Short mmCIF file of C-alpha atoms (C1' of nucleotides) in Angstrom, two decimals:
data_model
loop_
_atom_site.label_atom_id
_atom_site.label_comp_id
_atom_site.label_asym_id
_atom_site.label_seq_id
_atom_site.Cartn_x
_atom_site.Cartn_y
_atom_site.Cartn_z
CA MET E 1 0.01 -0.01 0.00
CA LEU E 2 1.27 3.40 -0.85
CA ASP E 3 1.06 6.24 1.71
CA LEU E 4 -1.92 8.46 1.05
CA LYS E 5 0.05 11.51 2.19
CA PHE E 6 2.91 10.54 -0.21
CA ILE E 7 0.54 10.32 -3.08
CA ARG E 8 -0.96 13.72 -2.16
CA GLU E 9 2.39 15.35 -1.97
CA ASN E 10 4.10 13.56 -4.95
CA PRO E 11 1.39 12.91 -7.49
CA ASP E 12 3.69 13.10 -10.49
CA LYS E 13 6.31 10.79 -9.03
CA VAL E 14 3.50 8.30 -8.25
CA ARG E 15 2.10 8.58 -11.76
CA ALA E 16 5.45 7.93 -13.34
CA GLY E 17 6.08 4.87 -11.14
CA LEU E 18 2.62 3.44 -11.70
CA SER E 19 2.92 3.79 -15.43
CA ALA E 20 6.26 1.91 -15.33
CA LYS E 21 4.35 -0.87 -13.56
CA ASN E 22 1.70 -0.95 -16.27
CA ASP E 23 -1.02 0.37 -13.92
CA ARG E 24 -4.05 1.81 -15.66
CA ARG E 25 -6.08 2.89 -12.64
CA GLY E 26 -4.17 6.01 -11.72
CA ILE E 27 -4.65 8.18 -8.69
CA ASP E 28 -6.95 11.02 -9.79
CA GLU E 29 -10.00 9.69 -8.02
CA ILE E 30 -8.02 8.99 -4.91
CA LEU E 31 -6.77 12.57 -4.83
CA ARG E 32 -10.28 13.91 -5.25
CA LEU E 33 -11.74 11.71 -2.57
CA ASP E 34 -8.89 12.62 -0.19
CA GLU E 35 -9.67 16.29 -0.64
CA ARG E 36 -13.28 15.64 0.30
CA ARG E 37 -12.27 13.45 3.19
CA ARG E 38 -10.24 16.22 4.75
CA GLU E 39 -13.10 18.65 4.43
CA LEU E 40 -15.38 16.23 6.21
CA ILE E 41 -12.91 15.61 9.05
CA LYS E 42 -12.45 19.29 9.59
CA GLU E 43 -16.13 20.08 9.86
CA ALA E 44 -17.00 17.07 12.02
CA ASP E 45 -14.08 17.56 14.39
CA ALA E 46 -15.17 21.14 15.00
CA LEU E 47 -18.68 19.99 15.84
CA LYS E 48 -17.36 17.23 18.08
CA GLU E 49 -15.31 19.68 20.02
CA ARG E 50 -18.45 21.71 20.68
CA ARG E 51 -20.45 18.67 21.60
CA ASN E 52 -17.83 17.53 24.08
CA LYS E 53 -17.86 20.97 25.79
CA VAL E 54 -21.63 21.17 25.97
CA SER E 55 -21.79 17.61 27.34
CA MET E 56 -19.79 18.73 30.33
CA GLU E 57 -22.18 21.65 30.73
CA VAL E 58 -25.17 19.24 30.68
CA ALA E 59 -23.55 17.10 33.38
CA ARG E 60 -22.91 20.22 35.50
CA LEU E 61 -26.49 21.49 35.14
CA LYS E 62 -27.98 18.08 35.97
CA LYS E 63 -25.77 17.83 38.98
CA GLU E 64 -27.02 21.19 40.23
CA GLY E 65 -30.56 20.09 39.61
CA LYS E 66 -31.13 22.64 36.85
CA ASP E 67 -32.93 22.14 33.59
CA ALA E 68 -30.78 21.21 30.55
CA SER E 69 -33.49 20.48 28.03
CA THR E 70 -32.84 23.54 25.86
CA ILE E 71 -29.25 22.73 25.11
CA ILE E 72 -29.96 19.04 24.88
CA ALA E 73 -32.47 19.74 22.17
CA GLU E 74 -29.94 22.01 20.48
CA MET E 75 -27.25 19.35 20.68
CA LYS E 76 -29.61 16.88 19.08
CA THR E 77 -29.27 18.72 15.73
CA VAL E 78 -25.54 18.98 16.17
CA SER E 79 -25.30 15.30 16.77
CA ASP E 80 -27.40 14.53 13.73
CA ARG E 81 -25.06 16.67 11.63
CA ILE E 82 -22.07 14.82 13.10
CA SER E 83 -23.39 11.44 12.19
CA ALA E 84 -24.24 12.57 8.69
CA LEU E 85 -20.66 13.85 8.26
CA ASP E 86 -19.21 10.71 9.79
CA LYS E 87 -21.28 8.47 7.61
CA GLU E 88 -20.12 10.30 4.48
CA ARG E 89 -16.54 10.14 5.72
CA ARG E 90 -16.77 6.44 6.29
CA ALA E 91 -18.05 5.98 2.81
CA VAL E 92 -15.31 8.15 1.31
CA GLU E 93 -12.58 6.41 3.28
CA GLU E 94 -13.87 3.06 2.24
CA LYS E 95 -13.76 4.08 -1.37
CA ILE E 96 -10.21 5.44 -0.97
CA GLU E 97 -9.11 2.24 0.76
CA GLU E 98 -10.67 0.16 -2.03
CA LEU E 99 -8.83 2.16 -4.67
CA LEU E 100 -5.55 2.09 -2.71
CA ARG E 101 -5.73 -1.71 -2.42
CA TRP E 102 -5.29 -1.97 -6.16
CA ILE E 103 -2.37 0.42 -6.47
CA PRO E 104 0.86 -1.53 -6.94
CA ASN E 105 4.23 -0.55 -5.36
CA LEU E 106 6.49 1.83 -7.23
CA PRO E 107 9.72 0.56 -8.82
CA HIS E 108 13.04 1.54 -7.27
CA SER E 109 15.13 4.01 -9.29
CA SER E 110 17.64 1.26 -10.17
CA VAL E 111 15.02 -0.83 -11.91
CA PRO E 112 14.95 -0.72 -15.74
CA VAL E 113 11.74 0.77 -16.99
CA ALA E 114 10.11 -1.47 -19.56
CA PRO E 115 6.63 -2.94 -20.09
CA ASP E 116 7.58 -6.62 -19.96
CA GLU E 117 10.20 -9.30 -19.51
CA ALA E 118 12.01 -8.28 -22.71
CA GLY E 119 13.40 -5.42 -20.59
CA ASN E 120 14.91 -7.77 -17.97
CA VAL E 121 18.63 -7.40 -17.58
CA GLU E 122 21.08 -10.19 -17.04
CA VAL E 123 23.31 -9.21 -14.10
CA ARG E 124 25.68 -12.16 -13.87
CA GLY E 125 26.01 -15.83 -14.44
CA TRP E 126 27.61 -18.59 -12.39
CA GLY E 127 29.21 -21.81 -13.55
CA LYS E 128 29.12 -23.11 -17.09
CA LYS E 129 26.54 -25.00 -19.12
CA PRO E 130 27.48 -28.61 -18.65
CA GLU E 131 28.48 -30.29 -21.92
CA PHE E 132 27.16 -33.65 -23.02
CA ASN E 133 28.40 -35.99 -25.74
CA PHE E 134 24.84 -37.22 -26.03
CA THR E 135 21.47 -35.50 -26.22
CA PRO E 136 20.45 -34.67 -22.67
CA ALA E 137 17.01 -36.03 -21.70
CA PRO E 138 14.20 -33.98 -20.25
CA HIS E 139 13.49 -34.61 -16.56
CA TRP E 140 10.24 -36.34 -17.06
CA GLU E 141 11.99 -39.08 -19.07
CA LEU E 142 14.79 -39.37 -16.53
CA GLY E 143 12.31 -39.37 -13.64
CA GLU E 144 10.11 -42.09 -15.16
CA LYS E 145 13.07 -44.36 -16.10
CA LEU E 146 14.63 -43.99 -12.61
CA GLY E 147 11.26 -44.67 -10.92
CA ILE E 148 11.42 -41.46 -8.89
CA LEU E 149 8.58 -39.55 -10.51
CA ASP E 150 5.01 -40.81 -10.97
CA LEU E 151 3.08 -38.21 -12.89
CA PRO E 152 0.25 -40.53 -13.98
CA GLY E 153 -0.14 -41.48 -10.33
CA ALA E 154 -0.39 -37.78 -9.36
CA ALA E 155 -2.94 -37.15 -12.11
CA LYS E 156 -5.01 -40.07 -10.85
CA ILE E 157 -5.16 -38.94 -7.23
CA SER E 158 -5.40 -35.20 -7.91
CA GLY E 159 -5.35 -34.19 -11.52
CA ALA E 160 -3.07 -32.49 -14.01
CA GLY E 161 -0.42 -30.24 -12.53
CA PHE E 162 0.43 -32.33 -9.53
CA ILE E 163 3.58 -34.20 -8.64
CA THR E 164 4.17 -37.48 -6.91
CA PHE E 165 7.73 -38.36 -6.11
CA THR E 166 8.51 -41.89 -5.27
CA GLY E 167 11.48 -43.79 -3.84
CA TRP E 168 14.77 -41.82 -4.28
CA GLY E 169 12.73 -38.99 -5.72
CA ALA E 170 10.70 -38.57 -2.50
CA LYS E 171 13.90 -38.80 -0.54
CA LEU E 172 15.64 -36.29 -2.74
CA GLU E 173 12.87 -33.79 -2.02
CA ARG E 174 13.31 -34.31 1.67
CA ALA E 175 17.11 -34.12 1.39
CA LEU E 176 16.87 -30.78 -0.45
CA ILE E 177 14.55 -29.31 2.18
CA ASN E 178 16.86 -30.30 4.97
CA PHE E 179 19.97 -29.16 3.16
CA MET E 180 18.49 -25.71 2.39
CA LEU E 181 17.13 -25.14 5.85
CA ASP E 182 20.47 -26.19 7.39
CA LEU E 183 22.36 -23.82 5.07
CA HIS E 184 20.16 -20.86 5.83
CA THR E 185 19.92 -21.46 9.55
CA GLN E 186 23.57 -22.43 10.12
CA LYS E 187 25.47 -20.27 7.62
CA HIS E 188 23.17 -17.32 6.87
CA GLY E 189 21.64 -16.52 10.25
CA TYR E 190 18.00 -17.25 9.57
CA ARG E 191 15.65 -18.50 12.33
CA GLU E 192 13.63 -21.55 11.29
CA VAL E 193 9.83 -21.33 11.46
CA SER E 194 7.22 -24.01 10.83
CA PRO E 195 4.03 -22.04 10.07
CA PRO E 196 0.45 -22.89 9.12
CA PHE E 197 -0.23 -23.59 5.49
CA LEU E 198 -3.72 -22.10 5.65
CA VAL E 199 -4.00 -18.39 6.32
CA ASN E 200 -6.78 -15.86 6.69
CA ARG E 201 -7.76 -13.07 4.31
CA ALA E 202 -5.93 -10.39 6.29
CA SER E 203 -2.67 -12.24 5.88
CA MET E 204 -3.14 -12.61 2.09
CA PHE E 205 -3.87 -8.93 1.88
CA GLY E 206 -0.91 -8.00 4.06
CA THR E 207 1.67 -9.42 1.66
CA GLY E 208 -0.22 -8.22 -1.38
CA GLN E 209 -1.60 -11.46 -2.92
CA LEU E 210 -5.04 -9.99 -2.41
CA PRO E 211 -7.03 -8.46 -3.93
CA LYS E 212 -5.20 -8.66 -7.26
CA MET E 213 -4.29 -12.35 -7.37
CA GLU E 214 -7.44 -13.80 -5.76
CA GLU E 215 -8.30 -16.00 -8.74
CA ASP E 216 -4.89 -17.62 -8.52
CA MET E 217 -5.35 -18.61 -4.92
CA TYR E 218 -6.87 -21.78 -3.58
CA ALA E 219 -9.56 -20.79 -1.07
CA LEU E 220 -11.61 -22.62 1.53
CA LYS E 221 -14.69 -20.49 1.33
CA GLU E 222 -16.54 -22.02 4.26
CA ASP E 223 -13.73 -21.15 6.60
CA GLY E 224 -12.46 -17.92 5.09
CA LEU E 225 -9.02 -19.49 4.64
CA PHE E 226 -6.52 -19.60 1.80
CA LEU E 227 -3.85 -22.13 0.98
CA ILE E 228 -0.55 -20.31 1.00
CA PRO E 229 0.98 -19.69 -2.42
CA THR E 230 4.37 -19.13 -0.73
CA ALA E 231 5.75 -19.14 2.84
CA GLU E 232 6.28 -15.42 2.41
CA VAL E 233 2.71 -15.01 3.55
CA PRO E 234 2.82 -16.67 6.96
CA LEU E 235 6.44 -15.65 7.61
CA THR E 236 5.90 -11.97 6.97
CA ASN E 237 2.43 -11.84 8.56
CA LEU E 238 3.86 -13.41 11.73
CA PHE E 239 4.74 -9.78 12.51
CA ARG E 240 1.56 -8.16 11.28
CA GLU E 241 0.19 -5.36 13.50
CA GLU E 242 3.26 -5.27 15.66
CA ILE E 243 5.46 -2.36 16.82
CA LEU E 244 8.90 -4.02 17.02
CA PRO E 245 11.29 -2.63 19.62
CA ALA E 246 14.46 -0.95 18.33
CA ASP E 247 16.78 -3.83 19.07
CA ARG E 248 14.62 -6.41 17.30
CA LEU E 249 15.76 -5.62 13.72
CA PRO E 250 16.96 -7.12 11.53
CA ILE E 251 14.71 -10.18 11.53
CA TYR E 252 15.82 -13.11 9.39
CA VAL E 253 13.42 -16.05 9.16
CA THR E 254 13.15 -19.12 6.94
CA ALA E 255 10.56 -21.86 6.50
CA TYR E 256 9.88 -24.92 4.43
CA THR E 257 6.29 -25.07 3.24
CA PRO E 258 4.32 -26.48 0.31
CA CYS E 259 2.96 -23.80 -1.95
CA PHE E 260 -0.43 -23.89 -3.68
CA ARG E 261 -1.21 -22.06 -6.89
CA ARG E 262 -4.16 -22.36 -9.19
CA GLU E 263 -2.09 -21.05 -12.09
CA ALA E 264 -5.29 -19.64 -13.53
CA GLY E 265 -4.76 -18.56 -17.14
CA ALA E 266 -1.55 -20.52 -17.49
CA ALA E 267 -3.10 -23.56 -19.07
CA GLY E 268 -0.79 -25.15 -21.66
CA LYS E 269 2.17 -22.99 -20.76
CA ASP E 270 5.32 -24.95 -19.84
CA THR E 271 3.14 -27.74 -18.46
CA ARG E 272 5.14 -30.69 -19.54
CA GLY E 273 6.88 -32.34 -16.62
CA ILE E 274 7.07 -30.70 -13.22
CA ASN E 275 7.94 -27.13 -14.23
CA ARG E 276 4.58 -25.48 -13.54
CA VAL E 277 2.39 -27.22 -10.96
CA HIS E 278 -0.44 -26.51 -8.54
CA GLN E 279 1.48 -27.67 -5.46
CA PHE E 280 5.21 -27.58 -4.89
CA ASP E 281 7.63 -27.50 -2.00
CA LYS E 282 9.80 -24.41 -1.31
CA VAL E 283 12.17 -23.12 1.24
CA GLU E 284 11.62 -19.38 1.67
CA ILE E 285 13.82 -16.72 3.28
CA VAL E 286 12.30 -13.51 4.68
CA LYS E 287 13.90 -10.39 6.06
CA ILE E 288 12.47 -7.47 7.97
CA VAL E 289 14.98 -4.66 8.12
CA ARG E 290 15.56 -0.94 8.64
CA PRO E 291 14.72 1.08 5.55
CA GLU E 292 18.22 2.58 5.16
CA SER E 293 19.83 -0.85 4.75
CA SER E 294 17.18 -2.67 2.74
CA TYR E 295 18.95 -2.56 -0.60
CA ASP E 296 22.18 -3.92 0.91
CA GLU E 297 19.98 -6.56 2.55
CA LEU E 298 18.49 -7.42 -0.82
CA GLU E 299 21.89 -8.05 -2.31
CA SER E 300 22.88 -10.36 0.57
CA LEU E 301 19.53 -12.10 0.37
CA VAL E 302 20.17 -12.83 -3.28
CA GLN E 303 23.58 -14.17 -2.30
CA ASN E 304 21.95 -16.42 0.29
CA ALA E 305 19.78 -17.89 -2.43
CA GLU E 306 22.62 -18.14 -4.85
CA ALA E 307 24.68 -20.01 -2.29
CA VAL E 308 22.18 -22.92 -2.51
CA LEU E 309 22.69 -23.19 -6.28
CA GLN E 310 26.45 -22.85 -5.95
CA ALA E 311 26.61 -25.57 -3.22
CA LEU E 312 24.58 -27.79 -5.53
CA GLY E 313 26.95 -27.00 -8.36
CA LEU E 314 24.17 -25.82 -10.69
CA HIS E 315 24.83 -23.38 -13.52
CA TYR E 316 22.52 -20.39 -13.30
CA ARG E 317 22.08 -16.72 -14.17
CA VAL E 318 20.85 -13.72 -12.26
CA ARG E 319 18.33 -11.33 -13.89
CA LEU E 320 17.19 -7.96 -12.71
CA LEU E 321 13.52 -7.67 -13.58
CA ALA E 322 12.12 -4.72 -15.57
CA SER E 323 9.43 -2.59 -13.97
CA GLY E 324 6.63 -4.15 -15.94
CA ASP E 325 7.65 -7.69 -15.17
CA MET E 326 7.77 -7.31 -11.36
CA SER E 327 5.06 -8.42 -8.98
CA PHE E 328 2.42 -6.12 -7.64
CA ALA E 329 4.14 -5.53 -4.28
CA SER E 330 7.76 -5.39 -5.34
CA ALA E 331 10.05 -2.37 -5.69
CA LYS E 332 12.95 -4.41 -7.01
CA THR E 333 13.27 -8.05 -7.98
CA TYR E 334 16.09 -10.36 -8.93
CA ASP E 335 15.29 -13.77 -10.46
CA LEU E 336 17.66 -16.68 -10.23
CA GLU E 337 17.33 -19.02 -13.22
CA ALA E 338 18.91 -22.51 -13.19
CA TRP E 339 19.90 -24.12 -16.46
CA ALA E 340 17.88 -27.11 -17.57
CA PRO E 341 19.63 -28.73 -20.51
CA GLY E 342 16.93 -31.35 -21.11
CA VAL E 343 14.36 -28.72 -21.96
CA GLU E 344 17.00 -26.21 -23.05
CA LYS E 345 15.73 -23.40 -20.89
CA TYR E 346 16.69 -21.31 -17.87
CA LEU E 347 14.09 -21.95 -15.15
CA GLU E 348 13.17 -19.49 -12.43
CA VAL E 349 14.12 -21.16 -9.15
CA SER E 350 14.12 -18.10 -7.04
CA SER E 351 12.65 -14.66 -7.02
CA CYS E 352 14.15 -12.17 -4.56
CA SER E 353 12.39 -8.92 -3.84
CA ASN E 354 12.52 -5.79 -1.74
CA PHE E 355 9.01 -4.58 -1.03
CA GLU E 356 10.25 -1.49 0.90
CA ASP E 357 7.43 -0.42 3.17
CA PHE E 358 4.62 -1.58 0.87
CA GLN E 359 3.78 -4.76 2.76
CA ALA E 360 4.58 -3.28 6.10
CA ARG E 361 2.03 -0.53 5.55
CA ARG E 362 -0.57 -2.98 4.35
CA MET E 363 -0.14 -5.06 7.46
CA ASP E 364 0.52 -2.23 9.92
CA LEU E 365 3.92 -3.63 10.79
CA ARG E 366 6.21 -0.97 12.42
CA PHE E 367 9.34 -0.68 14.39
CA ARG E 368 11.01 1.92 16.65
CA PRO E 369 14.22 3.26 15.16
CA LEU E 370 15.39 4.19 18.69
CA PRO E 371 13.99 2.91 22.01
CA GLU E 372 11.86 6.05 22.54
CA ALA E 373 11.34 7.07 18.91
CA ARG E 374 8.04 7.05 17.12
CA PRO E 375 7.29 3.96 15.12
CA GLU E 376 8.16 3.71 11.41
CA TYR E 377 7.52 1.18 8.75
CA PRO E 378 10.39 -1.27 8.25
CA HIS E 379 11.22 -2.76 4.85
CA THR E 380 10.34 -6.37 4.09
CA LEU E 381 12.11 -8.64 1.71
CA ASN E 382 11.89 -12.24 0.65
CA GLY E 383 13.29 -14.76 -1.76
CA SER E 384 12.96 -18.38 -2.56
CA GLY E 385 15.78 -20.39 -1.29
CA LEU E 386 14.79 -22.35 -3.42
CA ALA E 387 11.71 -23.67 -5.16
CA LEU E 388 12.06 -27.45 -5.17
CA PRO E 389 10.65 -28.94 -8.37
CA ARG E 390 12.67 -26.66 -10.68
CA THR E 391 15.75 -27.29 -8.56
CA VAL E 392 15.08 -31.04 -9.03
CA ILE E 393 14.71 -30.50 -12.77
CA ALA E 394 18.07 -28.71 -12.87
CA ILE E 395 19.76 -31.42 -10.83
CA LEU E 396 18.30 -34.30 -12.91
CA GLU E 397 19.08 -32.64 -16.17
CA GLN E 398 22.48 -31.09 -15.35
CA TYR E 399 23.78 -34.19 -13.52
CA GLN E 400 22.50 -36.86 -15.89
CA THR E 401 24.85 -39.34 -17.47
CA GLU E 402 24.84 -41.11 -20.78
CA LYS E 403 23.53 -44.24 -19.06
CA GLY E 404 20.45 -42.41 -17.93
CA THR E 405 21.52 -42.27 -14.30
CA VAL E 406 21.92 -39.11 -12.30
CA LYS E 407 24.93 -38.23 -10.12
CA VAL E 408 24.09 -36.79 -6.74
CA PRO E 409 25.58 -33.35 -5.99
CA GLU E 410 28.30 -33.84 -3.41
CA VAL E 411 26.64 -31.72 -0.79
CA LEU E 412 23.43 -33.81 -0.93
CA VAL E 413 25.18 -37.19 -0.53
CA PRO E 414 25.07 -37.15 3.30
CA TYR E 415 21.42 -36.12 3.25
CA LEU E 416 20.36 -38.61 0.62
CA GLY E 417 22.61 -41.59 1.43
CA THR E 418 23.58 -42.37 -2.16
CA LYS E 419 25.96 -40.97 -4.73
CA GLU E 420 23.96 -41.80 -7.76
CA LEU E 421 20.31 -42.20 -8.69
CA ALA E 422 20.21 -45.35 -10.83
"C1'" G I 1 -19.86 -28.90 17.99
"C1'" G I 2 -22.25 -27.86 23.31
"C1'" A I 3 -21.94 -25.06 28.11
"C1'" G I 4 -19.60 -21.25 30.94
"C1'" A I 5 -15.96 -17.20 32.03
"C1'" G I 6 -13.35 -13.31 30.07
"C1'" G I 7 -10.84 -9.50 26.51
"C1'" U I 8 -9.20 -1.98 29.70
"C1'" G I 9 -2.56 1.82 28.10
"C1'" G I 10 4.46 -1.19 27.48
"C1'" C I 11 2.79 -4.49 31.87
"C1'" C I 12 -0.44 -5.27 36.30
"C1'" G I 13 -5.14 -3.63 37.64
"C1'" A I 14 -9.82 -0.32 39.22
"C1'" G I 15 -14.00 1.43 36.85
"C1'" U I 16 -19.65 -1.91 33.78
"C1'" U I 17 -26.82 1.41 38.73
"C1'" G I 18 -24.32 5.97 31.31
"C1'" G I 19 -22.21 12.43 32.79
"C1'" C I 20 -16.48 16.48 37.60
"C1'" U I 21 -12.68 9.51 34.61
"C1'" U I 22 -9.80 14.87 29.44
"C1'" A I 23 -9.38 5.94 31.96
"C1'" A I 24 -8.06 5.83 39.20
"C1'" G I 25 -3.84 3.47 41.35
"C1'" G I 26 0.56 0.63 40.88
"C1'" C I 27 4.82 -1.34 38.04
"C1'" G I 28 8.21 -0.25 34.23
"C1'" G I 29 10.47 3.68 31.33
"C1'" U I 30 12.40 8.85 30.37
"C1'" G I 31 14.02 13.53 32.31
"C1'" G I 32 15.14 16.38 36.62
"C1'" U I 33 16.28 17.64 42.10
"C1'" U I 34 19.48 15.83 45.85
"C1'" U I 35 24.48 13.17 45.81
"C1'" G I 36 31.95 12.38 45.86
"C1'" C I 37 29.66 7.81 42.97
"C1'" U I 38 25.62 4.42 43.18
"C1'" A I 39 21.14 3.40 45.51
"C1'" A I 40 16.99 5.42 47.89
"C1'" A I 41 13.70 9.46 48.25
"C1'" C I 42 11.13 13.40 45.90
"C1'" C I 43 9.20 16.13 41.40
"C1'" A I 44 7.69 16.14 36.31
"C1'" C I 45 6.61 13.48 31.96
"C1'" U I 46 4.72 8.87 29.45
"C1'" G I 47 0.75 5.53 23.71
"C1'" U I 48 -1.20 5.40 18.47
"C1'" A I 49 -3.69 7.46 14.27
"C1'" C I 50 -5.93 11.37 11.69
"C1'" G I 51 -7.05 16.73 10.86
"C1'" G I 52 -5.51 21.85 11.50
"C1'" U I 53 -1.46 25.44 12.10
"C1'" C I 54 3.89 25.85 9.89
"C1'" A I 55 8.01 26.31 3.83
"C1'" A I 56 9.31 21.86 6.76
"C1'" A I 57 10.26 19.73 11.47
"C1'" A I 58 9.46 20.57 16.52
"C1'" G I 59 5.72 22.63 19.13
"C1'" C I 60 0.75 23.93 19.78
"C1'" C I 61 -4.77 23.21 18.94
"C1'" G I 62 -8.52 19.62 17.96
"C1'" U I 63 -10.72 14.69 17.05
"C1'" A I 64 -10.76 9.45 17.57
"C1'" C I 65 -9.07 5.00 20.03
"C1'" C I 66 -10.94 0.71 26.73
"C1'" C I 67 -10.86 -6.81 21.30
"C1'" U I 68 -13.39 -5.51 16.11
"C1'" G I 69 -17.69 -3.61 13.56
"C1'" G I 70 -22.57 -1.66 14.00
"C1'" G I 71 -26.57 0.59 17.11
"C1'" U I 72 -29.29 3.35 21.29
"C1'" U I 73 -28.47 8.38 23.61
"C1'" C I 74 -27.70 15.37 24.06
"C1'" G I 75 -23.61 12.18 26.10
"C1'" A I 76 -21.01 5.16 25.96
"C1'" A I 77 -15.10 1.74 28.73
"C1'" U I 78 -20.15 1.33 30.94
"C1'" C I 79 -26.48 -0.23 27.66
"C1'" C I 80 -28.07 -3.33 22.94
"C1'" C I 81 -26.74 -6.47 18.39
"C1'" A I 82 -23.16 -9.16 15.39
"C1'" G I 83 -18.31 -11.05 14.94
"C1'" C I 84 -13.13 -12.38 16.40
"C1'" C I 85 -9.85 -14.15 20.03
"C1'" U I 86 -8.34 -16.45 24.91
"C1'" C I 87 -9.33 -19.68 29.08
"C1'" U I 88 -12.27 -23.79 31.69
"C1'" C I 89 -15.42 -28.12 31.28
"C1'" C I 90 -17.91 -31.68 28.01
"C1'" G I 91 -18.04 -34.07 23.12
"C1'" C I 92 -15.23 -35.44 18.82
"C1'" C I 93 -10.41 -36.40 16.94
"C1'" A I 94 -4.30 -37.38 14.61
#
RNA sequence: GGAGAGGUGGCCGAGUUGGCUUAAGGCGGUGGUUUGCUAAACCACUGUACGGUCAAAAGCCGUACCCUGGGUUCGAAUCCCAGCCUCUCCGCCA
């Protein structure tokens, strides 16, 4: 959520940022309603001041046994006017709120301005594309041959877009989760959390999934709950409506959760194999930090995610997203893309974003810069560290051998208990 | 799911026959006086949001906030309705 006062005082800056984010709604109506809102507050507050004073007068007269009916009758009309003003103000504020909910965050000045992914910029690469003296197989073929992936089984129990790992595949999943959590908690300073996978509407609003992405979310209507699309939602909302003491920041938390996405409108897009699915596992890293350090924190958060890929020995590249390709709530996003030679594509395994105070404002999360200082909004960041299925794809396809077996990355061997999937 | 109890400031805790309560009192915290230093004692201050004033900040003025949202009333922490949460007991259950 953008600050109403900021919009009022910097309308042109806001317009420029929104247009870079492909927003078509604009802020004109918000500015008009805000004007009206302030008029209403001014008039109502003046009348309330009068009413409060007269109320004390009524109490005094009654106590002295005198008659107060004249001023009571007079105050009746004042009160009626106040409730009319308050009613209109509530309506105006509700309308402003509703419009504000749909306004995306503004891009940071270092973000390339472009309408879509064609404007993304490659920042760096790591490792080299592995070379094969045979044609590398796609992961679904490897997975089926090795008996670690049962897509027909998944389709039978749930439908298209679901995964069932079996045998070593299932264990690989668990090994990756443990490896990633251990890395982030032991080497990068994150505190491990095991949160609920179902969250309420306020949480989904807080991190910015709602209202814009509602149709992409699985919902349990009867209970007013949503299946989380990412651990970002419970992890960040853990601090919703808090005023954190000065010494509490920075907060680094991580969690493994499954993630549920309807992928509405994505039918037929990259659907072969396990690249785009309705449920997948992910280890997420989240930071809540002081505003002045958030862009340094973003760089180190990206490095924390990259460390996973590097430890796994996977070739990848880092891309800075263009303004029009970023998510609703983000001010700056880096994507990490792992190479998948079997499908000959770079796959997004991590998306690392700084949301600045956009989420904090939506969820009323604040901190005190100094022990006695007034509260401010901290900056929130998160990144995947990493998304599992695509990491599995990269491992299977990058580590495959001519025999159709898959070597296990060194670092996973102790977790998995085998050096090769055969 | 059923029955009951309860939700008041950073914390504890009064106030619920509506009006000198602009939320008592205490604890904690901050500043000060005293002091060689510390402690004690004493004094003062104490939250959040919005609006106004100001170039801006501070300050000042005002309004709102006693779980949330409505309502009754000239006036609501206090009365009414709905919801959320916590605790206790029962039922169900991995």
